[in-house]
mmCIF file of C-alpha atoms in Angstrom:
data_model
loop_
_atom_site.group_PDB
_atom_site.id
_atom_site.type_symbol
_atom_site.label_atom_id
_atom_site.label_comp_id
_atom_site.label_asym_id
_atom_site.label_seq_id
_atom_site.Cartn_x
_atom_site.Cartn_y
_atom_site.Cartn_z
ATOM 1 C CA UNK A 1 0.011 0.107 -0.097
ATOM 2 C CA UNK A 2 1.415 3.460 -1.034
ATOM 3 C CA UNK A 3 1.008 6.356 1.568
ATOM 4 C CA UNK A 4 1.615 10.079 1.076
ATOM 5 C CA UNK A 5 2.270 11.900 4.269
ATOM 6 C CA UNK A 6 2.497 15.632 4.600
ATOM 7 C CA UNK A 7 3.820 16.952 7.837
ATOM 8 C CA UNK A 8 3.507 20.590 8.593
ATOM 9 C CA UNK A 9 4.112 21.296 4.799
ATOM 10 C CA UNK A 10 4.367 25.136 4.202
ATOM 11 C CA UNK A 11 5.225 27.065 0.822
ATOM 12 C CA UNK A 12 6.004 30.718 0.392
ATOM 13 C CA UNK A 13 7.023 32.765 -2.363
ATOM 14 C CA UNK A 14 8.970 35.861 -1.307
ATOM 15 C CA UNK A 15 6.801 37.091 1.637
ATOM 16 C CA UNK A 16 3.647 35.401 0.677
ATOM 17 C CA UNK A 17 2.491 32.183 2.036
ATOM 18 C CA UNK A 18 0.855 30.003 -0.391
ATOM 19 C CA UNK A 19 -0.162 27.502 2.235
ATOM 20 C CA UNK A 20 1.033 26.809 5.886
ATOM 21 C CA UNK A 21 1.329 23.844 8.522
ATOM 22 C CA UNK A 22 -0.677 21.509 6.067
ATOM 23 C CA UNK A 23 -0.624 17.809 7.452
ATOM 24 C CA UNK A 24 -2.468 14.996 6.085
ATOM 25 C CA UNK A 25 -2.118 11.273 5.168
ATOM 26 C CA UNK A 26 -3.210 9.711 2.062
ATOM 27 C CA UNK A 27 -3.401 6.083 1.295
ATOM 28 C CA UNK A 28 -4.193 3.837 -1.592
ATOM 29 C CA UNK A 29 -7.927 4.141 -2.457
ATOM 30 C CA UNK A 30 -8.393 7.805 -0.859
ATOM 31 C CA UNK A 31 -9.405 10.531 -3.073
ATOM 32 C CA UNK A 32 -8.740 14.295 -1.997
ATOM 33 C CA UNK A 33 -10.071 17.379 -3.596
ATOM 34 C CA UNK A 34 -7.780 20.759 -3.230
ATOM 35 C CA UNK A 35 -10.131 23.622 -3.403
ATOM 36 C CA UNK A 36 -9.666 27.253 -3.451
ATOM 37 C CA UNK A 37 -10.409 30.263 -5.532
ATOM 38 C CA UNK A 38 -8.414 31.140 -8.682
ATOM 39 C CA UNK A 39 -4.594 32.077 -7.588
ATOM 40 C CA UNK A 40 -5.050 30.472 -4.067
ATOM 41 C CA UNK A 41 -2.275 28.323 -4.737
ATOM 42 C CA UNK A 42 -3.583 24.741 -5.695
ATOM 43 C CA UNK A 43 -1.256 23.871 -8.445
ATOM 44 C CA UNK A 44 1.463 24.869 -6.385
ATOM 45 C CA UNK A 45 0.498 22.490 -3.672
ATOM 46 C CA UNK A 46 0.018 19.997 -6.579
ATOM 47 C CA UNK A 47 3.344 20.601 -7.710
ATOM 48 C CA UNK A 48 4.892 20.117 -4.306
ATOM 49 C CA UNK A 49 2.970 16.809 -3.858
ATOM 50 C CA UNK A 50 4.286 15.560 -7.124
ATOM 51 C CA UNK A 51 7.833 16.574 -6.053
ATOM 52 C CA UNK A 52 8.231 19.157 -9.039
ATOM 53 C CA UNK A 53 8.793 21.986 -6.529
ATOM 54 C CA UNK A 54 10.243 22.060 -3.038
ATOM 55 C CA UNK A 55 8.671 23.071 0.202
ATOM 56 C CA UNK A 56 9.765 25.843 2.007
ATOM 57 C CA UNK A 57 9.321 24.048 5.353
ATOM 58 C CA UNK A 58 7.868 20.886 6.523
ATOM 59 C CA UNK A 59 7.869 17.459 4.832
ATOM 60 C CA UNK A 60 6.131 15.367 2.132
ATOM 61 C CA UNK A 61 7.165 11.594 2.231
ATOM 62 C CA UNK A 62 5.848 8.679 0.159
ATOM 63 C CA UNK A 63 6.220 5.347 1.578
ATOM 64 C CA UNK A 64 5.351 1.797 0.368
ATOM 65 C CA UNK A 65 5.056 -1.245 2.795
ATOM 66 C CA UNK A 66 6.590 1.121 5.382
ATOM 67 C CA UNK A 67 9.560 1.862 3.278
ATOM 68 C CA UNK A 68 10.164 5.559 2.286
ATOM 69 C CA UNK A 69 10.811 6.287 -1.384
ATOM 70 C CA UNK A 70 13.363 8.739 -2.393
ATOM 71 C CA UNK A 71 11.703 12.015 -3.990
ATOM 72 C CA UNK A 72 13.742 11.407 -7.207
ATOM 73 C CA UNK A 73 11.877 8.248 -7.569
ATOM 74 C CA UNK A 74 8.288 9.579 -7.074
ATOM 75 C CA UNK A 75 7.521 10.295 -10.691
ATOM 76 C CA UNK A 76 7.634 6.487 -11.113
ATOM 77 C CA UNK A 77 4.450 6.363 -8.925
ATOM 78 C CA UNK A 78 2.431 9.079 -10.415
ATOM 79 C CA UNK A 79 0.762 10.586 -13.552
ATOM 80 C CA UNK A 80 -0.675 13.981 -13.940
ATOM 81 C CA UNK A 81 -2.964 16.240 -16.269
ATOM 82 C CA UNK A 82 -2.934 19.905 -15.906
ATOM 83 C CA UNK A 83 -3.744 22.886 -18.389
ATOM 84 C CA UNK A 84 -0.155 23.837 -18.053
ATOM 85 C CA UNK A 85 1.003 20.567 -19.650
ATOM 86 C CA UNK A 86 2.538 20.851 -22.964
ATOM 87 C CA UNK A 87 1.851 17.937 -25.441
ATOM 88 C CA UNK A 88 4.440 17.355 -28.422
ATOM 89 C CA UNK A 89 2.100 19.006 -31.048
ATOM 90 C CA UNK A 90 3.985 18.073 -34.051
ATOM 91 C CA UNK A 91 3.152 14.188 -33.644
ATOM 92 C CA UNK A 92 0.018 12.624 -34.706
ATOM 93 C CA UNK A 93 -2.180 11.050 -32.119
ATOM 94 C CA UNK A 94 -1.060 7.549 -33.302
ATOM 95 C CA UNK A 95 2.923 8.497 -32.756
ATOM 96 C CA UNK A 96 1.935 10.072 -29.398
ATOM 97 C CA UNK A 97 0.203 7.202 -27.911
ATOM 98 C CA UNK A 98 3.021 5.237 -28.940
ATOM 99 C CA UNK A 99 5.449 7.409 -27.647
ATOM 100 C CA UNK A 100 4.138 8.083 -24.283
ATOM 101 C CA UNK A 101 3.675 4.155 -23.706
ATOM 102 C CA UNK A 102 7.595 3.494 -24.236
ATOM 103 C CA UNK A 103 7.843 5.488 -21.032
ATOM 104 C CA UNK A 104 4.754 4.328 -18.856
ATOM 105 C CA UNK A 105 3.015 0.887 -18.686
ATOM 106 C CA UNK A 106 -0.454 0.635 -19.716
ATOM 107 C CA UNK A 107 -3.073 -0.054 -17.044
ATOM 108 C CA UNK A 108 -4.130 -3.283 -16.657
ATOM 109 C CA UNK A 109 -7.077 -4.299 -18.806
ATOM 110 C CA UNK A 110 -6.409 -1.705 -21.522
ATOM 111 C CA UNK A 111 -5.228 -2.398 -24.954
ATOM 112 C CA UNK A 112 -3.184 0.180 -26.845
ATOM 113 C CA UNK A 113 -5.372 -0.335 -29.803
ATOM 114 C CA UNK A 114 -8.616 0.671 -27.861
ATOM 115 C CA UNK A 115 -6.980 4.042 -26.307
ATOM 116 C CA UNK A 116 -8.230 6.163 -29.149
ATOM 117 C CA UNK A 117 -11.601 4.559 -29.163
ATOM 118 C CA UNK A 118 -11.777 5.460 -25.416
ATOM 119 C CA UNK A 119 -10.824 8.868 -25.949
ATOM 120 C CA UNK A 120 -13.322 9.139 -28.849
ATOM 121 C CA UNK A 121 -10.614 10.272 -30.909
ATOM 122 C CA UNK A 122 -10.297 7.144 -33.288
ATOM 123 C CA UNK A 123 -11.225 9.249 -36.278
ATOM 124 C CA UNK A 124 -8.111 11.158 -35.650
ATOM 125 C CA UNK A 125 -5.257 8.987 -35.516
ATOM 126 C CA UNK A 126 -3.153 10.421 -38.293
ATOM 127 C CA UNK A 127 -3.995 14.046 -37.321
ATOM 128 C CA UNK A 128 -1.260 16.135 -35.887
ATOM 129 C CA UNK A 129 -2.014 16.963 -32.082
ATOM 130 C CA UNK A 130 -1.336 20.375 -32.880
ATOM 131 C CA UNK A 131 -4.502 20.554 -35.136
ATOM 132 C CA UNK A 132 -6.736 19.368 -32.234
ATOM 133 C CA UNK A 133 -9.267 21.438 -30.581
ATOM 134 C CA UNK A 134 -8.689 22.671 -27.019
ATOM 135 C CA UNK A 135 -11.293 20.053 -25.695
ATOM 136 C CA UNK A 136 -9.729 17.130 -27.844
ATOM 137 C CA UNK A 137 -6.389 17.904 -26.089
ATOM 138 C CA UNK A 138 -7.986 17.843 -22.852
ATOM 139 C CA UNK A 139 -9.376 14.466 -23.076
ATOM 140 C CA UNK A 140 -6.017 13.318 -24.442
ATOM 141 C CA UNK A 141 -4.120 14.683 -21.435
ATOM 142 C CA UNK A 142 -6.789 12.966 -18.997
ATOM 143 C CA UNK A 143 -6.718 9.820 -20.924
ATOM 144 C CA UNK A 144 -2.847 9.344 -20.951
ATOM 145 C CA UNK A 145 -2.960 10.091 -17.167
ATOM 146 C CA UNK A 146 -5.706 7.688 -16.377
ATOM 147 C CA UNK A 147 -4.817 4.952 -18.604
ATOM 148 C CA UNK A 148 -1.185 4.586 -17.549
ATOM 149 C CA UNK A 149 -0.190 2.339 -14.840
ATOM 150 C CA UNK A 150 0.369 4.446 -11.909
ATOM 151 C CA UNK A 151 -0.450 4.426 -8.034
ATOM 152 C CA UNK A 152 -1.323 8.194 -8.042
ATOM 153 C CA UNK A 153 -3.299 10.370 -10.189
ATOM 154 C CA UNK A 154 -2.978 14.256 -10.057
ATOM 155 C CA UNK A 155 -5.610 16.246 -11.799
ATOM 156 C CA UNK A 156 -5.371 19.833 -12.060
ATOM 157 C CA UNK A 157 -8.661 21.734 -13.581
ATOM 158 C CA UNK A 158 -9.456 18.476 -15.400
ATOM 159 C CA UNK A 159 -12.918 19.667 -17.041
ATOM 160 C CA UNK A 160 -11.282 23.090 -18.451
ATOM 161 C CA UNK A 161 -11.889 23.081 -22.011
ATOM 162 C CA UNK A 162 -14.582 20.107 -21.909
ATOM 163 C CA UNK A 163 -18.183 20.774 -23.060
ATOM 164 C CA UNK A 164 -21.046 19.043 -21.441
ATOM 165 C CA UNK A 165 -20.540 15.677 -23.464
ATOM 166 C CA UNK A 166 -16.654 15.873 -22.195
ATOM 167 C CA UNK A 167 -17.654 16.491 -18.791
ATOM 168 C CA UNK A 168 -19.887 13.433 -18.668
ATOM 169 C CA UNK A 169 -16.841 11.226 -20.266
ATOM 170 C CA UNK A 170 -14.666 12.497 -17.589
ATOM 171 C CA UNK A 171 -17.074 11.387 -14.811
ATOM 172 C CA UNK A 172 -17.266 8.102 -16.546
ATOM 173 C CA UNK A 173 -13.465 7.723 -16.824
ATOM 174 C CA UNK A 174 -13.075 8.539 -12.921
ATOM 175 C CA UNK A 175 -15.333 6.003 -12.101
ATOM 176 C CA UNK A 176 -13.719 3.396 -14.230
ATOM 177 C CA UNK A 177 -10.088 3.944 -13.835
ATOM 178 C CA UNK A 178 -9.434 5.326 -10.585
ATOM 179 C CA UNK A 179 -9.973 2.605 -8.317
ATOM 180 C CA UNK A 180 -7.123 1.281 -5.884
ATOM 181 C CA UNK A 181 -5.421 4.461 -6.612
ATOM 182 C CA UNK A 182 -4.641 7.847 -4.720
ATOM 183 C CA UNK A 183 -6.528 10.421 -6.610
ATOM 184 C CA UNK A 184 -5.974 14.295 -6.173
ATOM 185 C CA UNK A 185 -8.152 16.698 -8.004
ATOM 186 C CA UNK A 186 -7.267 20.521 -7.565
ATOM 187 C CA UNK A 187 -10.393 22.654 -8.677
ATOM 188 C CA UNK A 188 -12.902 25.265 -7.451
ATOM 189 C CA UNK A 189 -15.431 23.689 -9.703
ATOM 190 C CA UNK A 190 -17.680 21.078 -7.545
ATOM 191 C CA UNK A 191 -18.459 19.011 -10.608
ATOM 192 C CA UNK A 192 -14.826 18.027 -11.032
ATOM 193 C CA UNK A 193 -14.420 16.755 -7.312
ATOM 194 C CA UNK A 194 -17.736 16.000 -5.874
ATOM 195 C CA UNK A 195 -17.003 12.273 -5.764
ATOM 196 C CA UNK A 196 -13.635 12.810 -3.537
ATOM 197 C CA UNK A 197 -13.865 11.287 -0.094
ATOM 198 C CA UNK A 198 -11.767 14.399 1.617
ATOM 199 C CA UNK A 199 -11.663 17.927 0.669
ATOM 200 C CA UNK A 200 -9.497 20.663 2.034
ATOM 201 C CA UNK A 201 -9.802 24.611 1.116
ATOM 202 C CA UNK A 202 -6.266 26.135 0.662
ATOM 203 C CA UNK A 203 -7.652 29.256 2.335
ATOM 204 C CA UNK A 204 -7.609 27.412 5.829
ATOM 205 C CA UNK A 205 -3.985 27.103 5.432
ATOM 206 C CA UNK A 206 -2.946 30.619 4.985
#
């Protein structure tokens, strides 16, 4: 079982505290919503949790079967979808899927040939990703995160650029592909996280 431990975690940029003294523990099967207004620091906390940026004080630890995982190895355990993530837009969808799964293992039960259909993008296999609409790109980012084998899934503003049909698709994918994982959703839109078991508001940690 994987655990994420936050111990008095705090992050400051210059003289502004983004969050202070945040302690919590998440284990396999847990889901957490990080809420807060725009600019409150949700993405910053997510990046700290993923090991992309350091804390100012406090500690974040990953452990598995009581053994601590080095922070340089956290990325093996997680996948991430966020608006600020860039896709290699010169590749076709077919090339991008093949490229991605050279580095990440497919989640059990999913065939490589079925991914485009799961994304409702099977008619666009040979189109450059740079020609996709913003909604198509968002589904692709979410699909790559959810369909990869990982113990933790981080989602930042997951329904940004999705229409009503895309939001329904997102909720269906969450239901199908996040069991037995730690799921963390950063959002101020209840539709994106109402299924989460735990919720924290960043304004409570200023």
